[in-house]
GROMACS .gro file of C-alpha atoms in nm:
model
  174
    1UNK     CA    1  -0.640  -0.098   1.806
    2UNK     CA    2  -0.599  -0.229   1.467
    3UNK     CA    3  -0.926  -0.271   1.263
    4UNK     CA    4  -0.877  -0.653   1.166
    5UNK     CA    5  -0.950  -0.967   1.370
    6UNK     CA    6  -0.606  -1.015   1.400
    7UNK     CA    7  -0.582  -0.704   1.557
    8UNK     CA    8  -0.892  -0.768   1.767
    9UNK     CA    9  -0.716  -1.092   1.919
   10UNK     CA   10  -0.349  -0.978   1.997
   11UNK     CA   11  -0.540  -0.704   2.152
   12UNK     CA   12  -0.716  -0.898   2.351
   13UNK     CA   13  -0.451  -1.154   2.459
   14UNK     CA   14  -0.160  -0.897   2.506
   15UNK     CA   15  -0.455  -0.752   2.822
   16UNK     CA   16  -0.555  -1.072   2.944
   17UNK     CA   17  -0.179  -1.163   3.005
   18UNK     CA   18  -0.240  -1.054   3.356
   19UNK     CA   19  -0.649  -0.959   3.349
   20UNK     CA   20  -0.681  -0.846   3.686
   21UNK     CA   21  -0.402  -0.549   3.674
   22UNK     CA   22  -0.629  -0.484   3.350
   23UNK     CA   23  -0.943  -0.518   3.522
   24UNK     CA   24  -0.764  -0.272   3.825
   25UNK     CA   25  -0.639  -0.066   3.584
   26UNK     CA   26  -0.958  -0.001   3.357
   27UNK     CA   27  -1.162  -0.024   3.623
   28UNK     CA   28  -1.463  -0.293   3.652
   29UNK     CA   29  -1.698  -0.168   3.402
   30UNK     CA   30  -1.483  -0.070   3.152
   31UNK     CA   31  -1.338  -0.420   3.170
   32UNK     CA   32  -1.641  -0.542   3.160
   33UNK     CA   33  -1.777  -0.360   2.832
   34UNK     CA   34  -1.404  -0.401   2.685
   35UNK     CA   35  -1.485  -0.810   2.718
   36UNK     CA   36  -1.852  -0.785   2.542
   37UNK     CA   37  -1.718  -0.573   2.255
   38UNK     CA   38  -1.319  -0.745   2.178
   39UNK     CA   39  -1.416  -1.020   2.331
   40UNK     CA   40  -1.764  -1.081   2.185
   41UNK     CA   41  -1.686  -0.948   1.808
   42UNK     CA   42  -1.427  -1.253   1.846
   43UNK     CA   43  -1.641  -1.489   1.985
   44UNK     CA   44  -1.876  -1.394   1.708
   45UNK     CA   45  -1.661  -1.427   1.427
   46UNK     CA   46  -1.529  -1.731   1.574
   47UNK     CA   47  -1.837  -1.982   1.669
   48UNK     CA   48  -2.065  -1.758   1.350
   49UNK     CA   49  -1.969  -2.095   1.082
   50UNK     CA   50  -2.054  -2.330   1.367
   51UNK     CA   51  -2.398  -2.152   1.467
   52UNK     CA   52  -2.456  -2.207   1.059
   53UNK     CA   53  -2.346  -2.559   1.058
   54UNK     CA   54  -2.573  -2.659   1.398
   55UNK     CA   55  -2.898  -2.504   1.237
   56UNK     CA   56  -2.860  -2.645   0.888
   57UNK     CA   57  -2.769  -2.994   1.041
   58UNK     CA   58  -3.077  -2.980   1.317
   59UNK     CA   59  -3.306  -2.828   1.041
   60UNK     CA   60  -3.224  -3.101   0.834
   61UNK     CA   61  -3.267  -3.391   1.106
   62UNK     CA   62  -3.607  -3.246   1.126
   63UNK     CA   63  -3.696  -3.238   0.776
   64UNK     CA   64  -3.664  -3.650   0.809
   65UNK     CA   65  -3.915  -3.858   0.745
   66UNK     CA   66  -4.008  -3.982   0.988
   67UNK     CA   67  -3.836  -3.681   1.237
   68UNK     CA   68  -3.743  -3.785   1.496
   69UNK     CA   69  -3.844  -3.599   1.820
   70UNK     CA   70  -3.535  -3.346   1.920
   71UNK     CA   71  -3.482  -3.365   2.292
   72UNK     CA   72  -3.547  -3.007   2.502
   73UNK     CA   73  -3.164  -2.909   2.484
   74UNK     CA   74  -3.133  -2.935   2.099
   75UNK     CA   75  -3.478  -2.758   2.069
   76UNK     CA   76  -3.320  -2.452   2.307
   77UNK     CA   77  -2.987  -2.450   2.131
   78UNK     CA   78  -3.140  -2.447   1.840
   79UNK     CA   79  -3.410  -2.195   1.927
   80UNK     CA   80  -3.105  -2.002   2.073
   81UNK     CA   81  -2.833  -2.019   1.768
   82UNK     CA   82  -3.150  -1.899   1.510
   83UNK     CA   83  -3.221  -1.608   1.743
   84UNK     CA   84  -2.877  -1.537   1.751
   85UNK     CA   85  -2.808  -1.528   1.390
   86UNK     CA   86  -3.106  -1.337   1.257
   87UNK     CA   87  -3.045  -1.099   1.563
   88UNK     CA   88  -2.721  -1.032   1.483
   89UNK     CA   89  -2.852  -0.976   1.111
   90UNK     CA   90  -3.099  -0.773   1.189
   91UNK     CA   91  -2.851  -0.549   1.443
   92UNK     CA   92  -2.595  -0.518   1.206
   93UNK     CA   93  -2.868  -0.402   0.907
   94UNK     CA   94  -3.028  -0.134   1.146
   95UNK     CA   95  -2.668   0.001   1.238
   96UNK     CA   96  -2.561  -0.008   0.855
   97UNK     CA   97  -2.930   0.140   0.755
   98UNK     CA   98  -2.954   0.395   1.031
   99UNK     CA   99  -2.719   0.690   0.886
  100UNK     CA  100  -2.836   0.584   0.555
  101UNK     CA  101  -3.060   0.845   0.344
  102UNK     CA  102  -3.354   0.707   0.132
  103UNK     CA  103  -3.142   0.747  -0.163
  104UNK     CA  104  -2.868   0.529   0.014
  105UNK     CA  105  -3.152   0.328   0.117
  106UNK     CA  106  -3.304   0.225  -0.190
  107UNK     CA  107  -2.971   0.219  -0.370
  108UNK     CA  108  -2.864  -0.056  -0.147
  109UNK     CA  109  -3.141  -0.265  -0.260
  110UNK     CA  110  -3.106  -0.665  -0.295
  111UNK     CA  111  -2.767  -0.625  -0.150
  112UNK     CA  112  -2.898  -0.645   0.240
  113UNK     CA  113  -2.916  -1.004   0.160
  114UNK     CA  114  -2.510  -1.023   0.113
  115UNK     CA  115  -2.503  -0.979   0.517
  116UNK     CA  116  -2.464  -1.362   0.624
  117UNK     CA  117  -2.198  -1.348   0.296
  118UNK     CA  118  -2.030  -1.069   0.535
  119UNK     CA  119  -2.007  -1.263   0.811
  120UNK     CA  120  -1.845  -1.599   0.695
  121UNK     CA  121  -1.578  -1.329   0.521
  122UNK     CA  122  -1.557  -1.201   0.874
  123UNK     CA  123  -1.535  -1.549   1.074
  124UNK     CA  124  -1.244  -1.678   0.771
  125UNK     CA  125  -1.104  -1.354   0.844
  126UNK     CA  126  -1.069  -1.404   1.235
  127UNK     CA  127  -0.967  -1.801   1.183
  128UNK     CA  128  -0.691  -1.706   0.938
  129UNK     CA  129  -0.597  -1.434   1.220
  130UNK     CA  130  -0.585  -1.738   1.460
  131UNK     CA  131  -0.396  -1.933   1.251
  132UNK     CA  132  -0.117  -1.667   1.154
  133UNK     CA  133  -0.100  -1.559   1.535
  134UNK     CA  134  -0.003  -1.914   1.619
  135UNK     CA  135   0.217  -2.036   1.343
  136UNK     CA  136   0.342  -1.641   1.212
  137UNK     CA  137   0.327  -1.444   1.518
  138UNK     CA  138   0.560  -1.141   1.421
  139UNK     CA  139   0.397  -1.137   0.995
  140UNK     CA  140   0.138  -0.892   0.946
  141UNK     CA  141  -0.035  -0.849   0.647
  142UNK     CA  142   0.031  -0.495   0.449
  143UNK     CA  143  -0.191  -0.363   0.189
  144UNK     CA  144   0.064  -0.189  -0.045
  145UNK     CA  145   0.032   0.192  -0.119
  146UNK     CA  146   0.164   0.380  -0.401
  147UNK     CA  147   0.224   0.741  -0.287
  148UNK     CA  148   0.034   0.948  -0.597
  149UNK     CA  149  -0.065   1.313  -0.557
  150UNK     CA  150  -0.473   1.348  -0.656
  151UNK     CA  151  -0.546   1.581  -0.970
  152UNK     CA  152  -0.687   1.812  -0.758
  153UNK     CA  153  -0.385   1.822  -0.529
  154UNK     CA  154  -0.188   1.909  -0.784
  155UNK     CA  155  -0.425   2.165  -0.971
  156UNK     CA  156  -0.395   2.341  -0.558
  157UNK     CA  157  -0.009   2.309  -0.552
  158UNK     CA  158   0.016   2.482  -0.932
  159UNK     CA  159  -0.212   2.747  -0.844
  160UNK     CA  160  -0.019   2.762  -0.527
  161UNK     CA  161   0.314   2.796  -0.725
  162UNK     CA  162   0.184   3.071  -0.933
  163UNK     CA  163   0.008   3.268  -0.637
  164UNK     CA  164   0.364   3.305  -0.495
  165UNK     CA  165   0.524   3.322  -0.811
  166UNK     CA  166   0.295   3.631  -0.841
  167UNK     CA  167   0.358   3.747  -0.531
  168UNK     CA  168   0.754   3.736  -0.533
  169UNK     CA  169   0.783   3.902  -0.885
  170UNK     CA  170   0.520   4.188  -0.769
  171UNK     CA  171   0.778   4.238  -0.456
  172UNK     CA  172   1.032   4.217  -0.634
  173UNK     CA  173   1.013   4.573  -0.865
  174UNK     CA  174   0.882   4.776  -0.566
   0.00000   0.00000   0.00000
């Protein structure tokens, strides 16, 4: 599976074309945890700028003067989306920090605080994947490579040359 969101999504609707024969075929759990990791790191990236736009606007409504009082389901959701968010932050900082040495550590510094900057570059990443899969189904975008040998690729292949240079010319006058 590609390593993009668009890659993530055709992934996941070329299986759920016909999702039990890929629920028989992978077998219950594995179509289960196949749905919480495609399917959830797409529902993540998807709803992520929403989640941001629902907290800032409720936070907001209750920074009025006077606030008014939120009713018990915008109080949950809202409860709910800032759980989400910082847990997901806090997740995705532990998983990044864990293999980490100190030096890594402490090199990273400030830069933790680029995570949320992450994820919106993540959720534009898996809307513009949405948007080409719908109107530009067969274009795929190509990073372009320039085939160039590495210095010390070449510094193996001379001594390589020489080695057998060596070696042919010593066979050669016995």
């Amino acid at each position: 599976m590609d390593n993009s969101p668009k890659g993530w999504l055709q992934t996941w609707l070329v299986l759920m074309r016909h999702p039990l024969r890929t629920a028989r075929e992978m077998g219950p759990f594995s179509f289960f945890v196949f749905q919480l990791l495609v399917g959830g790191m797409l529902v993540a990236a998807l709803s992520h700028p929403g989640l941001l736009v629902f907290i800032t606007l409720s936070v907001l409504s209750l920074m009025q003067i006077p606030a008014p009082q939120p009713n018990v389901f915008t109080t949950m959701m809202l409860a709910m989306d800032i759980f989400n968010i910082l847990g997901s932050y806090a997740v995705f900082f532990v998983l990044g920090a864990t293999p980490m040495t100190d030096r890594e550590k402490k090199g990273m510094g400030w830069k933790w605080a680029m995570i949320p900057v992450y994820w919106m570059a993540v959720s534009l990443a898996a809307w513009k994947a949405v948007l080409e899969l719908r109107l530009k189904p067969f274009h795929w975008n190509k990073t372009p490579h320039q085939p160039r040998r590495s210095a010390t690729l070449q510094h193996s292949l001379a001594q390589t040359n020489q080695a057998v240079a060596a070696f042919t010319s010593s066979s050669e006058s016995v």
